[in-house]
Short mmCIF file of C-alpha atoms in Angstrom, two decimals:
data_model
loop_
_atom_site.label_atom_id
_atom_site.label_comp_id
_atom_site.label_asym_id
_atom_site.label_seq_id
_atom_site.Cartn_x
_atom_site.Cartn_y
_atom_site.Cartn_z
CA UNK A 1003 -74.28 -17.44 29.76
CA UNK A 1004 -74.14 -21.00 31.06
CA UNK A 1005 -75.22 -22.25 27.60
CA UNK A 1006 -72.56 -20.12 25.87
CA UNK A 1007 -69.82 -21.50 28.29
CA UNK A 1008 -70.95 -25.12 27.55
CA UNK A 1009 -70.85 -24.49 23.98
CA UNK A 1010 -67.29 -23.17 24.05
CA UNK A 1011 -66.18 -26.20 26.01
CA UNK A 1012 -67.75 -28.42 23.60
CA UNK A 1013 -66.17 -26.70 20.59
CA UNK A 1014 -62.58 -26.71 22.28
CA UNK A 1015 -63.05 -30.58 22.89
CA UNK A 1016 -64.07 -31.13 19.43
CA UNK A 1017 -61.10 -29.22 17.88
CA UNK A 1018 -58.66 -31.05 20.28
CA UNK A 1019 -60.07 -34.27 19.53
CA UNK A 1020 -59.98 -33.68 15.94
CA UNK A 1021 -56.36 -32.43 16.07
CA UNK A 1022 -55.51 -35.80 17.90
CA UNK A 1023 -57.16 -37.81 15.24
CA UNK A 1024 -55.27 -36.06 12.45
CA UNK A 1025 -52.07 -36.67 14.53
CA UNK A 1026 -52.77 -40.15 14.88
CA UNK A 1027 -53.36 -40.56 11.09
CA UNK A 1028 -50.26 -38.62 10.14
CA UNK A 1029 -48.09 -41.10 12.46
CA UNK A 1030 -49.47 -44.36 11.01
CA UNK A 1031 -49.14 -42.65 7.61
CA UNK A 1032 -45.27 -42.84 8.07
CA UNK A 1033 -45.55 -46.57 8.26
CA UNK A 1034 -46.33 -49.48 5.88
CA UNK A 1035 -49.61 -49.78 7.88
CA UNK A 1036 -51.69 -47.70 5.49
CA UNK A 1037 -50.32 -49.14 2.33
CA UNK A 1038 -51.21 -52.70 3.62
CA UNK A 1039 -54.86 -52.03 3.32
CA UNK A 1040 -57.17 -50.00 0.96
CA UNK A 1041 -59.78 -49.91 3.72
CA UNK A 1042 -57.55 -48.32 6.19
CA UNK A 1043 -56.18 -45.81 3.70
CA UNK A 1044 -59.82 -44.60 2.89
CA UNK A 1045 -60.35 -44.40 6.62
CA UNK A 1046 -57.56 -42.33 7.05
CA UNK A 1047 -58.59 -39.93 4.10
CA UNK A 1048 -62.23 -39.87 5.83
CA UNK A 1049 -60.81 -38.80 9.30
CA UNK A 1050 -58.83 -36.10 7.86
CA UNK A 1051 -61.87 -34.66 6.12
CA UNK A 1052 -63.94 -34.90 9.28
CA UNK A 1053 -60.88 -33.46 11.39
CA UNK A 1054 -61.01 -30.34 9.07
CA UNK A 1055 -64.66 -29.84 8.00
CA UNK A 1056 -66.60 -30.31 11.53
CA UNK A 1057 -64.35 -27.88 13.52
CA UNK A 1058 -64.31 -25.51 10.61
CA UNK A 1059 -67.89 -25.09 10.75
CA UNK A 1060 -67.96 -24.71 14.51
CA UNK A 1061 -65.12 -22.27 14.43
CA UNK A 1062 -66.53 -20.06 11.84
CA UNK A 1063 -69.89 -20.09 13.43
CA UNK A 1064 -68.66 -19.11 17.06
CA UNK A 1065 -65.84 -16.86 16.11
CA UNK A 1066 -65.49 -13.07 15.81
CA UNK A 1067 -62.97 -11.74 13.23
CA UNK A 1068 -61.35 -8.27 13.10
CA UNK A 1069 -59.81 -6.68 10.21
CA UNK A 1070 -56.44 -6.89 11.65
CA UNK A 1071 -56.68 -10.70 12.18
CA UNK A 1072 -58.12 -11.10 8.60
CA UNK A 1073 -54.98 -9.35 7.20
CA UNK A 1074 -52.61 -11.23 9.44
CA UNK A 1075 -54.10 -14.68 8.62
CA UNK A 1076 -54.68 -13.96 5.16
CA UNK A 1077 -50.81 -13.06 4.72
CA UNK A 1078 -49.83 -16.12 6.56
CA UNK A 1079 -52.13 -18.24 4.16
CA UNK A 1080 -50.67 -16.65 1.29
CA UNK A 1081 -47.22 -17.50 2.59
CA UNK A 1082 -48.30 -21.17 3.22
CA UNK A 1083 -50.16 -21.62 -0.24
CA UNK A 1084 -47.30 -19.86 -2.00
CA UNK A 1085 -44.72 -22.26 -0.76
CA UNK A 1086 -46.94 -25.16 -1.60
CA UNK A 1087 -47.43 -24.09 -5.10
CA UNK A 1088 -44.14 -22.59 -5.99
CA UNK A 1089 -41.61 -24.22 -3.67
CA UNK A 1090 -43.15 -27.77 -3.56
CA UNK A 1091 -43.81 -27.63 0.17
CA UNK A 1092 -45.77 -30.40 1.69
CA UNK A 1093 -49.52 -29.66 1.52
CA UNK A 1094 -49.96 -30.87 4.93
CA UNK A 1095 -48.60 -27.42 6.13
CA UNK A 1096 -52.47 -26.42 5.55
CA UNK A 1097 -53.19 -28.63 8.67
CA UNK A 1098 -50.78 -26.31 10.66
CA UNK A 1099 -52.64 -23.30 9.76
CA UNK A 1100 -56.09 -24.88 10.35
CA UNK A 1101 -55.31 -26.37 13.78
CA UNK A 1102 -53.49 -23.12 15.07
CA UNK A 1103 -56.78 -21.42 14.55
CA UNK A 1104 -59.20 -24.24 15.55
CA UNK A 1105 -57.18 -24.75 18.85
CA UNK A 1106 -56.76 -21.03 19.66
CA UNK A 1107 -59.26 -21.24 22.40
CA UNK A 1108 -57.87 -24.30 23.96
CA UNK A 1109 -55.49 -24.64 26.82
CA UNK A 1110 -51.88 -24.91 25.28
CA UNK A 1111 -51.20 -27.80 27.67
CA UNK A 1112 -54.44 -29.58 26.53
CA UNK A 1113 -53.28 -29.29 22.83
CA UNK A 1114 -49.92 -30.86 23.58
CA UNK A 1115 -51.37 -33.62 25.84
CA UNK A 1116 -53.61 -34.50 23.09
CA UNK A 1117 -50.82 -34.81 20.69
CA UNK A 1118 -48.80 -36.78 23.17
CA UNK A 1119 -51.62 -39.33 23.54
CA UNK A 1120 -52.44 -39.62 19.90
CA UNK A 1121 -48.92 -39.93 18.65
CA UNK A 1122 -48.16 -42.58 21.37
CA UNK A 1123 -51.16 -44.71 20.39
CA UNK A 1124 -49.99 -44.39 16.72
CA UNK A 1125 -46.39 -45.54 17.65
CA UNK A 1126 -47.57 -48.43 19.62
CA UNK A 1127 -49.99 -49.66 16.89
CA UNK A 1128 -47.21 -49.53 14.21
CA UNK A 1129 -44.53 -51.19 16.24
CA UNK A 1130 -46.99 -53.74 17.49
CA UNK A 1131 -48.09 -54.60 14.02
CA UNK A 1132 -44.19 -54.88 13.06
CA UNK A 1133 -43.53 -57.14 15.96
CA UNK A 1134 -46.29 -59.68 14.99
CA UNK A 1135 -45.30 -59.47 11.32
CA UNK A 1136 -48.46 -57.74 10.07
CA UNK A 1137 -46.20 -55.08 8.20
CA UNK A 1138 -42.72 -55.44 6.61
CA UNK A 1139 -39.64 -55.82 8.79
CA UNK A 1140 -36.94 -53.82 7.00
CA UNK A 1141 -33.29 -53.45 8.20
CA UNK A 1142 -31.25 -50.76 6.21
CA UNK A 1143 -27.46 -50.55 7.00
CA UNK A 1144 -28.07 -52.43 10.30
CA UNK A 1145 -30.75 -50.16 11.37
CA UNK A 1146 -34.32 -51.52 11.84
CA UNK A 1147 -37.22 -49.43 10.48
CA UNK A 1148 -39.57 -50.85 13.08
CA UNK A 1149 -42.50 -50.72 10.42
CA UNK A 1150 -41.74 -47.19 9.38
CA UNK A 1151 -40.65 -45.89 6.13
CA UNK A 1152 -37.23 -44.82 7.66
CA UNK A 1153 -35.48 -46.14 10.72
CA UNK A 1154 -35.40 -42.54 12.17
CA UNK A 1155 -39.09 -42.04 12.17
CA UNK A 1156 -40.05 -44.32 15.24
CA UNK A 1157 -37.48 -43.00 17.47
CA UNK A 1158 -38.15 -39.36 16.45
CA UNK A 1159 -41.86 -39.65 17.00
CA UNK A 1160 -41.14 -41.18 20.47
CA UNK A 1161 -38.79 -38.20 21.30
CA UNK A 1162 -41.60 -35.77 20.47
CA UNK A 1163 -44.01 -37.75 22.49
CA UNK A 1164 -41.75 -37.47 25.44
CA UNK A 1165 -41.27 -33.80 24.86
CA UNK A 1166 -45.15 -33.25 24.63
CA UNK A 1167 -45.51 -35.39 27.71
CA UNK A 1168 -43.01 -33.09 29.68
CA UNK A 1169 -44.56 -30.04 28.33
CA UNK A 1170 -48.05 -31.02 29.31
CA UNK A 1171 -47.42 -31.97 32.67
CA UNK A 1172 -48.85 -30.00 35.70
CA UNK A 1173 -47.06 -32.09 38.48
CA UNK A 1174 -43.66 -33.77 38.76
CA UNK A 1175 -43.06 -36.75 36.78
CA UNK A 1176 -42.33 -40.03 38.85
CA UNK A 1177 -39.13 -41.61 38.78
CA UNK A 1178 -40.51 -44.91 37.69
CA UNK A 1179 -42.04 -43.28 34.52
CA UNK A 1180 -38.50 -41.86 33.80
CA UNK A 1181 -36.88 -45.12 34.17
CA UNK A 1182 -39.51 -46.63 31.68
CA UNK A 1183 -38.88 -43.71 29.20
CA UNK A 1184 -35.25 -44.45 29.31
CA UNK A 1185 -35.67 -48.34 28.84
CA UNK A 1186 -37.52 -47.46 25.76
CA UNK A 1187 -35.06 -44.84 24.64
CA UNK A 1188 -32.15 -47.40 24.98
CA UNK A 1189 -34.32 -49.99 23.02
CA UNK A 1190 -34.83 -47.44 20.17
CA UNK A 1191 -31.15 -46.52 20.06
CA UNK A 1192 -30.09 -50.21 19.84
CA UNK A 1193 -32.52 -50.92 17.20
CA UNK A 1194 -32.12 -47.91 14.92
CA UNK A 1195 -28.88 -46.27 16.11
CA UNK A 1196 -30.51 -42.66 16.17
CA UNK A 1197 -27.99 -40.92 18.47
CA UNK A 1198 -29.60 -37.51 18.39
CA UNK A 1199 -32.78 -38.79 20.00
CA UNK A 1200 -30.86 -40.86 22.55
CA UNK A 1201 -28.85 -37.74 23.57
CA UNK A 1202 -31.93 -35.33 23.70
CA UNK A 1203 -34.07 -37.63 25.95
CA UNK A 1204 -31.07 -38.20 28.48
CA UNK A 1205 -30.43 -34.46 28.26
CA UNK A 1206 -34.23 -34.00 29.07
CA UNK A 1207 -34.02 -36.26 32.07
CA UNK A 1208 -31.11 -34.47 33.74
CA UNK A 1209 -32.50 -31.02 32.81
CA UNK A 1210 -35.97 -31.92 34.14
CA UNK A 1211 -34.42 -32.39 37.71
CA UNK A 1212 -32.13 -29.18 37.29
CA UNK A 1213 -35.17 -27.01 36.25
CA UNK A 1214 -37.07 -28.24 39.18
CA UNK A 1215 -34.55 -26.70 41.72
CA UNK A 1216 -36.19 -23.67 43.28
CA UNK A 1217 -33.22 -21.64 42.98
CA UNK A 1218 -32.91 -22.50 39.31
CA UNK A 1219 -36.53 -21.62 38.86
CA UNK A 1220 -36.06 -18.19 40.41
CA UNK A 1221 -33.01 -17.52 38.28
CA UNK A 1222 -34.86 -18.65 35.00
CA UNK A 1223 -38.23 -16.72 35.75
CA UNK A 1224 -37.16 -13.73 37.80
CA UNK A 1225 -33.78 -12.91 36.34
CA UNK A 1226 -34.24 -10.45 33.27
CA UNK A 1227 -31.41 -11.80 31.17
CA UNK A 1228 -32.37 -15.52 31.57
CA UNK A 1229 -35.96 -14.77 30.86
CA UNK A 1230 -35.19 -13.00 27.80
CA UNK A 1231 -32.75 -15.67 26.66
CA UNK A 1232 -35.69 -18.34 27.10
CA UNK A 1233 -38.00 -16.13 25.32
CA UNK A 1234 -35.84 -15.58 22.22
CA UNK A 1235 -34.26 -19.05 22.23
CA UNK A 1236 -35.95 -19.90 18.79
CA UNK A 1237 -34.29 -17.18 17.01
CA UNK A 1238 -31.09 -17.87 18.90
CA UNK A 1239 -31.26 -21.37 17.74
CA UNK A 1240 -31.92 -20.35 14.16
CA UNK A 1241 -29.03 -17.70 14.24
CA UNK A 1242 -26.35 -19.92 15.98
CA UNK A 1243 -27.16 -22.74 13.33
CA UNK A 1244 -26.94 -20.38 10.30
CA UNK A 1245 -23.60 -18.77 11.44
CA UNK A 1246 -22.21 -22.30 12.31
CA UNK A 1247 -23.03 -23.36 8.79
CA UNK A 1248 -21.17 -20.48 7.31
CA UNK A 1249 -18.29 -20.83 9.61
CA UNK A 1250 -18.07 -24.46 8.40
CA UNK A 1251 -18.15 -23.30 4.74
CA UNK A 1252 -15.36 -21.09 5.28
CA UNK A 1253 -13.11 -23.71 7.04
CA UNK A 1254 -14.70 -27.18 5.77
CA UNK A 1255 -11.03 -28.16 4.45
CA UNK A 1256 -9.56 -28.05 7.98
CA UNK A 1257 -9.09 -31.36 9.72
CA UNK A 1258 -11.09 -30.35 12.69
CA UNK A 1259 -14.13 -29.36 10.69
CA UNK A 1260 -13.64 -32.43 8.75
CA UNK A 1261 -13.95 -34.55 11.86
CA UNK A 1262 -17.02 -32.44 12.79
CA UNK A 1263 -18.87 -33.09 9.61
CA UNK A 1264 -18.18 -36.90 10.03
CA UNK A 1265 -19.50 -36.73 13.62
CA UNK A 1266 -22.67 -34.88 12.44
CA UNK A 1267 -23.35 -37.52 9.55
CA UNK A 1268 -22.30 -35.17 6.90
CA UNK A 1269 -24.89 -32.65 7.61
CA UNK A 1270 -22.59 -29.60 7.45
CA UNK A 1271 -21.44 -30.80 4.11
CA UNK A 1272 -24.85 -31.01 2.57
CA UNK A 1273 -25.74 -27.73 4.03
CA UNK A 1274 -22.70 -26.23 2.24
CA UNK A 1275 -23.71 -27.68 -1.11
CA UNK A 1276 -27.36 -26.46 -0.67
CA UNK A 1277 -26.30 -22.84 0.26
CA UNK A 1278 -23.67 -22.72 -2.62
CA UNK A 1279 -26.22 -24.21 -5.10
CA UNK A 1280 -29.51 -22.28 -4.19
CA UNK A 1281 -28.50 -19.34 -2.06
CA UNK A 1282 -30.84 -17.65 0.47
CA UNK A 1283 -33.79 -15.58 -0.59
CA UNK A 1284 -36.82 -13.82 1.07
CA UNK A 1285 -39.47 -16.45 -0.20
CA UNK A 1286 -37.14 -19.50 -0.89
CA UNK A 1287 -37.19 -21.68 -4.01
CA UNK A 1288 -38.03 -25.25 -4.96
CA UNK A 1289 -35.27 -27.90 -4.01
CA UNK A 1290 -35.30 -31.47 -5.00
CA UNK A 1291 -34.34 -33.30 -1.90
CA UNK A 1292 -33.05 -36.78 -2.34
CA UNK A 1293 -33.34 -39.55 0.37
CA UNK A 1294 -31.65 -42.35 -1.49
CA UNK A 1295 -34.85 -44.51 -1.12
CA UNK A 1296 -36.27 -44.58 -4.64
CA UNK A 1297 -33.02 -44.51 -6.73
CA UNK A 1298 -33.22 -41.14 -7.95
CA UNK A 1299 -30.24 -39.24 -8.71
CA UNK A 1300 -29.49 -35.47 -9.29
CA UNK A 1301 -25.93 -34.27 -10.49
CA UNK A 1302 -24.71 -37.75 -9.64
CA UNK A 1303 -25.86 -37.82 -6.16
CA UNK A 1304 -28.45 -40.22 -4.78
CA UNK A 1305 -28.61 -38.55 -1.46
CA UNK A 1306 -29.09 -34.77 -0.89
CA UNK A 1307 -30.86 -33.57 2.10
CA UNK A 1308 -30.39 -30.65 4.66
CA UNK A 1309 -31.59 -31.97 8.05
CA UNK A 1310 -31.38 -28.92 10.07
CA UNK A 1311 -34.93 -27.43 10.29
CA UNK A 1312 -33.57 -23.96 10.44
CA UNK A 1313 -31.37 -24.25 7.29
CA UNK A 1314 -33.96 -26.35 5.49
CA UNK A 1315 -36.73 -23.78 6.01
CA UNK A 1316 -34.39 -21.00 5.15
CA UNK A 1317 -33.39 -22.41 1.90
CA UNK A 1318 -36.62 -23.86 0.79
CA UNK A 1319 -39.03 -21.41 2.13
CA UNK A 1320 -37.19 -18.18 2.65
CA UNK A 1321 -36.30 -15.82 5.11
CA UNK A 1322 -39.79 -14.62 6.02
CA UNK A 1323 -41.08 -18.10 6.66
CA UNK A 1324 -38.31 -18.64 9.12
CA UNK A 1325 -38.98 -15.45 10.98
CA UNK A 1326 -42.66 -16.40 11.08
CA UNK A 1327 -42.06 -19.72 12.43
CA UNK A 1328 -39.49 -18.59 15.05
CA UNK A 1329 -41.88 -15.96 16.23
CA UNK A 1330 -44.61 -18.65 16.68
CA UNK A 1331 -42.26 -20.69 18.75
CA UNK A 1332 -41.12 -17.45 20.66
CA UNK A 1333 -44.74 -17.00 21.81
CA UNK A 1334 -44.69 -20.38 23.31
CA UNK A 1335 -41.62 -19.63 25.25
CA UNK A 1336 -43.19 -16.18 26.28
CA UNK A 1337 -46.24 -18.13 27.68
CA UNK A 1338 -43.94 -20.50 29.48
CA UNK A 1339 -41.87 -17.59 31.21
CA UNK A 1340 -45.01 -15.52 31.88
CA UNK A 1341 -46.98 -18.55 33.51
CA UNK A 1342 -43.79 -19.73 35.13
CA UNK A 1343 -44.49 -23.13 33.46
CA UNK A 1344 -41.10 -24.79 33.77
CA UNK A 1345 -42.28 -28.00 31.98
CA UNK A 1346 -43.60 -26.32 28.78
CA UNK A 1347 -40.44 -24.20 28.89
CA UNK A 1348 -38.17 -27.15 29.02
CA UNK A 1349 -40.09 -29.37 26.44
CA UNK A 1350 -40.26 -26.42 23.93
CA UNK A 1351 -36.51 -25.62 24.48
CA UNK A 1352 -35.36 -29.42 24.10
CA UNK A 1353 -37.41 -29.39 20.83
CA UNK A 1354 -35.83 -26.19 19.53
CA UNK A 1355 -32.26 -27.69 20.13
CA UNK A 1356 -33.15 -30.79 18.51
CA UNK A 1357 -34.33 -28.83 15.45
CA UNK A 1358 -30.80 -27.62 14.83
CA UNK A 1359 -29.95 -31.05 13.65
CA UNK A 1360 -33.42 -32.48 12.47
CA UNK A 1361 -36.15 -31.29 10.10
CA UNK A 1362 -39.14 -31.11 12.60
CA UNK A 1363 -39.87 -27.40 13.01
CA UNK A 1364 -42.25 -27.01 10.14
CA UNK A 1365 -44.06 -30.51 10.63
CA UNK A 1366 -47.55 -31.32 11.63
CA UNK A 1367 -46.62 -34.61 12.92
CA UNK A 1368 -43.83 -33.66 14.98
CA UNK A 1369 -44.41 -29.97 16.27
CA UNK A 1370 -47.36 -29.59 18.62
CA UNK A 1371 -45.91 -26.45 20.08
CA UNK A 1372 -46.66 -24.35 16.87
CA UNK A 1373 -50.23 -25.65 16.98
CA UNK A 1374 -50.40 -24.25 20.57
CA UNK A 1375 -48.97 -20.82 19.82
CA UNK A 1376 -52.20 -18.91 18.92
CA UNK A 1377 -53.88 -20.37 22.15
CA UNK A 1378 -50.63 -19.05 23.97
CA UNK A 1379 -51.21 -15.60 22.50
CA UNK A 1380 -54.60 -15.43 23.90
CA UNK A 1381 -53.45 -16.17 27.30
CA UNK A 1382 -50.55 -13.86 27.13
CA UNK A 1383 -53.03 -10.92 26.10
CA UNK A 1384 -55.42 -11.74 28.96
CA UNK A 1385 -52.69 -11.93 31.56
CA UNK A 1386 -51.33 -8.45 30.45
CA UNK A 1387 -54.84 -6.91 30.34
CA UNK A 1388 -55.20 -8.31 33.89
CA UNK A 1389 -51.86 -6.83 35.08
CA UNK A 1390 -52.64 -3.54 33.45
CA UNK A 1391 -56.03 -3.11 35.15
CA UNK A 1392 -54.17 -3.95 38.40
CA UNK A 1393 -51.66 -1.13 37.69
CA UNK A 1394 -54.47 1.29 37.04
CA UNK A 1395 -56.28 0.44 40.17
CA UNK A 1396 -52.95 0.81 42.15
CA UNK A 1397 -52.26 4.26 40.62
CA UNK A 1398 -55.83 5.42 41.31
#
């Protein structure tokens, strides 16, 4: 019995460490750092192979499969592979499925804490290399890239590191750490002019203290209405985003909506073009997104991209994929409510809100919550089983 427990602990440690290695590689892979050295590039590929192959063998050796699980994961695998081959989805989506499985026996907080540490180390390494001049220092339209390919990559990675830090906490965060986070947040905003990140982090600081008020906790976790709202928040964010986009399409010529479009950096307008051009289907379709970097043009445009995670997934990968992703995120919120984990709840909620305007929902390097979703399912089942046994004993 002791040997089995020790083996399980070791397997869980290996899988989370491998997840951390891959996160680190994906972070520095968004910078000029891998391109500056062929050796580092080969190292990254090697680490990715190890991070997949080693836990794969351990997982298959020590796991029991049921027909239901095989069918469910088989359908999800088909959905992912189909999107990769037919809708030109990033092959990195495979890592999401793999690590959802590999981390299924880990604690959700441990998975998210691993992401936090790995992403933070990656960010520090890239910015340090940029600071000393080891990698290119580019400024585009007055926005510094800080060693990354795009100016938004650094601050967005920092935001998700902060959200993971909040979600993985078991105790309160000291005021001194919030001050340090805010100093870095202001620095990123001044260097990159990434307003959404600046707003979300400041909102997170305020909501952190609000959510820690005992009366607020009681309302959130004991009131049926607010509990349900938190649990269905992924679907709520998706529905609100889609409805708002269609409302803009109906009124886009009106002055107020033109002003909203400008305030949101033309996001509603590009959403309008995408919906009118491609439409919405069950399984999506391949879409050529243009980021304006390589000079490529389509229909006379050198930039065409839908930033909203919910709209991008809906258009590119279809209704079914969006429902699956929202369901996975809903599991995380259900876990947060069931365990009364106010920090996980807040971190995940802020992530979902940020996905309304930014494309990070279906991303291995940005979304640690989806990796922890299967682990959350296991804990929810165990908790409900314990509660059911308690009820049976009570009635007997």
